[in-house]
Amino acid sequence: MKRSFRLVALALVLCISCGAMISCYGSYILWHKVYRWNGTIGNQWARSIVHLLLWIVPVYEICGIIDFLILNTLEFWTGSNPLAMAPGESETQIVMAHNEAFEITATRNRFDIRQMSGVNAGRAVALVYEPDTLGWYIETPEQNVKVAQMEEGNIDFVNLIFPDSSVERVAIR
């Protein structure tokens, strides 16, 4: 009995802390983009049928999960959502981590990160999404390394690519 109480308490603390860390309240920009697109379809009957299909297929659910786990977390920590950016827009933030300053510049499909203080001051890296290849890359002046690959036609999974070239298929939903 005492052990199950501890497990339940631990699970509750983890759920509450995860909810606090990912900031469940956000703009949900991806979900709203799909919803607004649905509003441009034909007449009210066509919109209603497509709306129902987008719930059944689980497009809305997947968009909501991506918003909840990734985009709203980025929005919470940086103050803006990268999907909400138009081409040419950018936003720069200074972030402190482990007593070192980092400058993060977000543009559409790209995060440029430059260390401003500490042993590696001046070092730069970028996290870049390539829509043509559906891949996420880490770019440095020395190299360009693919770290994730979205599956074409299957938005339920992403393939994470590790430094030893091993690949792990991860369910997004």
Tab-separated table of C-alpha atoms in Angstrom:
chain	number	residue	atom	x	y	z
A	1	MET	CA	0.000	0.000	0.000
A	2	LYS	CA	2.773	2.411	0.974
A	3	ARG	CA	4.690	1.598	-2.240
A	4	SER	CA	1.667	2.254	-4.483
A	5	PHE	CA	1.027	5.558	-2.713
A	6	ARG	CA	4.622	6.602	-3.434
A	7	LEU	CA	4.290	5.594	-7.096
A	8	VAL	CA	1.035	7.519	-7.467
A	9	ALA	CA	2.560	10.553	-5.727
A	10	LEU	CA	5.640	10.392	-7.948
A	11	ALA	CA	3.501	10.097	-11.098
A	12	LEU	CA	1.386	13.051	-9.978
A	13	VAL	CA	4.452	15.212	-9.294
A	14	LEU	CA	5.942	14.289	-12.692
A	15	CYS	CA	2.688	15.108	-14.518
A	16	ILE	CA	2.345	18.453	-12.768
A	17	SER	CA	5.993	19.405	-13.344
A	18	CYS	CA	5.840	18.365	-17.013
A	19	GLY	CA	2.720	20.445	-17.468
A	20	ALA	CA	4.413	23.421	-15.840
A	21	MET	CA	7.553	23.058	-17.953
A	22	ILE	CA	5.872	22.796	-21.347
A	23	SER	CA	3.387	25.582	-20.767
A	24	CYS	CA	0.213	23.997	-22.097
A	25	TYR	CA	-1.310	27.399	-22.791
A	26	GLY	CA	-0.028	28.885	-26.006
A	27	SER	CA	-1.137	30.104	-29.397
A	28	TYR	CA	-1.505	26.586	-30.926
A	29	ILE	CA	-0.520	28.113	-34.265
A	30	LEU	CA	-0.244	24.830	-36.188
A	31	TRP	CA	-3.710	23.658	-35.081
A	32	HIS	CA	-5.195	27.048	-35.985
A	33	LYS	CA	-3.530	27.021	-39.417
A	34	VAL	CA	-5.206	23.694	-40.245
A	35	TYR	CA	-8.519	24.970	-38.834
A	36	ARG	CA	-8.326	28.189	-40.907
A	37	TRP	CA	-7.424	26.200	-44.038
A	38	ASN	CA	-10.530	24.068	-43.454
A	39	GLY	CA	-12.565	27.294	-43.371
A	40	THR	CA	-11.542	28.087	-46.961
A	41	ILE	CA	-13.104	24.929	-48.410
A	42	GLY	CA	-16.295	25.244	-50.457
A	43	ASN	CA	-19.621	25.614	-48.691
A	44	GLN	CA	-20.683	24.813	-45.121
A	45	TRP	CA	-21.430	21.158	-45.947
A	46	ALA	CA	-18.001	20.556	-47.482
A	47	ARG	CA	-16.296	22.330	-44.549
A	48	SER	CA	-18.234	20.201	-42.061
A	49	ILE	CA	-17.355	16.932	-43.820
A	50	VAL	CA	-13.652	17.868	-44.119
A	51	HIS	CA	-13.643	19.008	-40.477
A	52	LEU	CA	-15.029	15.635	-39.380
A	53	LEU	CA	-12.506	13.784	-41.564
A	54	LEU	CA	-9.614	15.802	-40.088
A	55	TRP	CA	-10.683	14.607	-36.618
A	56	ILE	CA	-11.077	10.977	-37.743
A	57	VAL	CA	-7.783	10.792	-39.676
A	58	PRO	CA	-6.241	12.428	-36.636
A	59	VAL	CA	-4.786	15.529	-38.279
A	60	TYR	CA	-6.142	17.844	-35.565
A	61	GLU	CA	-4.883	15.549	-32.808
A	62	ILE	CA	-1.356	15.362	-34.263
A	63	CYS	CA	-1.211	19.131	-34.814
A	64	GLY	CA	-2.385	19.671	-31.243
A	65	ILE	CA	0.279	17.353	-29.841
A	66	ILE	CA	3.050	19.017	-31.880
A	67	ASP	CA	1.812	22.413	-30.698
A	68	PHE	CA	1.543	21.250	-27.066
A	69	LEU	CA	4.893	19.464	-26.800
A	70	ILE	CA	7.165	21.429	-29.140
A	71	LEU	CA	5.871	24.739	-30.473
A	72	ASN	CA	4.228	26.030	-27.287
A	73	THR	CA	7.345	25.087	-25.307
A	74	LEU	CA	9.478	27.103	-27.737
A	75	GLU	CA	6.957	29.918	-27.512
A	76	PHE	CA	7.089	29.815	-23.698
A	77	TRP	CA	10.904	29.997	-23.494
A	78	THR	CA	11.589	32.333	-26.438
A	79	GLY	CA	8.423	34.424	-26.483
A	80	SER	CA	7.522	33.572	-30.076
A	81	ASN	CA	6.448	30.615	-32.182
A	82	PRO	CA	8.670	29.837	-35.215
A	83	LEU	CA	5.688	28.674	-37.313
A	84	ALA	CA	4.025	32.032	-36.787
A	85	MET	CA	6.937	33.800	-38.491
A	86	ALA	CA	6.656	35.045	-42.033
A	87	PRO	CA	9.624	34.725	-44.403
A	88	GLY	CA	12.169	37.426	-43.605
A	89	GLU	CA	11.029	37.902	-40.001
A	90	SER	CA	13.414	37.182	-37.161
A	91	GLU	CA	13.587	37.423	-33.405
A	92	THR	CA	16.659	37.404	-31.197
A	93	GLN	CA	16.802	36.461	-27.514
A	94	ILE	CA	19.684	36.310	-25.046
A	95	VAL	CA	19.501	33.214	-22.846
A	96	MET	CA	21.589	32.381	-19.767
A	97	ALA	CA	22.437	28.723	-19.118
A	98	HIS	CA	25.041	27.453	-16.647
A	99	ASN	CA	26.319	31.041	-16.144
A	100	GLU	CA	27.009	31.437	-19.865
A	101	ALA	CA	25.156	33.688	-22.314
A	102	PHE	CA	23.781	32.481	-25.646
A	103	GLU	CA	22.228	34.534	-28.439
A	104	ILE	CA	19.402	32.665	-30.198
A	105	THR	CA	18.026	34.103	-33.421
A	106	ALA	CA	14.862	32.450	-34.708
A	107	THR	CA	13.775	32.765	-38.313
A	108	ARG	CA	11.420	30.622	-40.326
A	109	ASN	CA	12.660	26.984	-40.217
A	110	ARG	CA	15.923	28.000	-38.505
A	111	PHE	CA	17.454	28.682	-35.093
A	112	ASP	CA	20.941	30.260	-35.030
A	113	ILE	CA	22.683	29.870	-31.671
A	114	ARG	CA	25.892	31.749	-30.773
A	115	GLN	CA	27.681	31.422	-27.453
A	116	MET	CA	28.473	34.905	-26.139
A	117	SER	CA	30.484	34.099	-22.994
A	118	GLY	CA	32.459	31.260	-21.469
A	119	VAL	CA	35.165	28.992	-22.834
A	120	ASN	CA	33.467	28.564	-26.231
A	121	ALA	CA	32.519	32.237	-26.698
A	122	GLY	CA	31.949	33.003	-30.380
A	123	ARG	CA	31.110	29.414	-31.316
A	124	ALA	CA	27.991	29.161	-33.486
A	125	VAL	CA	25.580	26.392	-34.426
A	126	ALA	CA	22.233	26.330	-36.218
A	127	LEU	CA	19.237	23.985	-36.092
A	128	VAL	CA	17.669	24.013	-39.555
A	129	TYR	CA	14.552	22.389	-41.023
A	130	GLU	CA	14.714	21.609	-44.751
A	131	PRO	CA	11.126	21.280	-46.081
A	132	ASP	CA	12.333	19.728	-49.362
A	133	THR	CA	14.007	16.782	-47.620
A	134	LEU	CA	11.782	16.795	-44.485
A	135	GLY	CA	14.999	16.743	-42.455
A	136	TRP	CA	16.314	18.583	-39.393
A	137	TYR	CA	20.018	19.462	-39.508
A	138	ILE	CA	22.605	20.842	-37.108
A	139	GLU	CA	24.885	23.181	-39.027
A	140	THR	CA	28.291	24.376	-37.844
A	141	PRO	CA	31.027	26.100	-39.877
A	142	GLU	CA	32.774	22.716	-40.075
A	143	GLN	CA	29.886	20.385	-40.910
A	144	ASN	CA	26.194	19.837	-41.610
A	145	VAL	CA	24.703	16.838	-39.762
A	146	LYS	CA	21.195	15.444	-40.163
A	147	VAL	CA	19.690	14.736	-36.718
A	148	ALA	CA	16.079	13.901	-37.604
A	149	GLN	CA	14.071	12.802	-40.615
A	150	MET	CA	10.323	13.145	-40.944
A	151	GLU	CA	8.632	10.292	-42.807
A	152	GLU	CA	7.053	11.351	-46.085
A	153	GLY	CA	3.313	10.750	-46.055
A	154	ASN	CA	3.409	9.563	-42.433
A	155	ILE	CA	3.223	12.380	-39.908
A	156	ASP	CA	2.903	9.941	-37.012
A	157	PHE	CA	6.649	9.181	-36.801
A	158	VAL	CA	10.037	10.865	-36.908
A	159	ASN	CA	13.378	9.090	-37.270
A	160	LEU	CA	16.023	10.411	-34.860
A	161	ILE	CA	19.575	10.010	-36.144
A	162	PHE	CA	22.277	9.567	-33.496
A	163	PRO	CA	26.023	10.376	-33.786
A	164	ASP	CA	26.857	6.666	-34.186
A	165	SER	CA	24.506	6.636	-37.269
A	166	SER	CA	21.911	4.522	-35.486
A	167	VAL	CA	18.309	5.506	-36.155
A	168	GLU	CA	15.393	5.368	-33.762
A	169	ARG	CA	11.841	5.651	-35.058
A	170	VAL	CA	9.801	7.671	-32.563
A	171	ALA	CA	6.030	8.049	-32.496
A	172	ILE	CA	5.000	11.689	-32.384
A	173	ARG	CA	1.479	11.027	-31.165
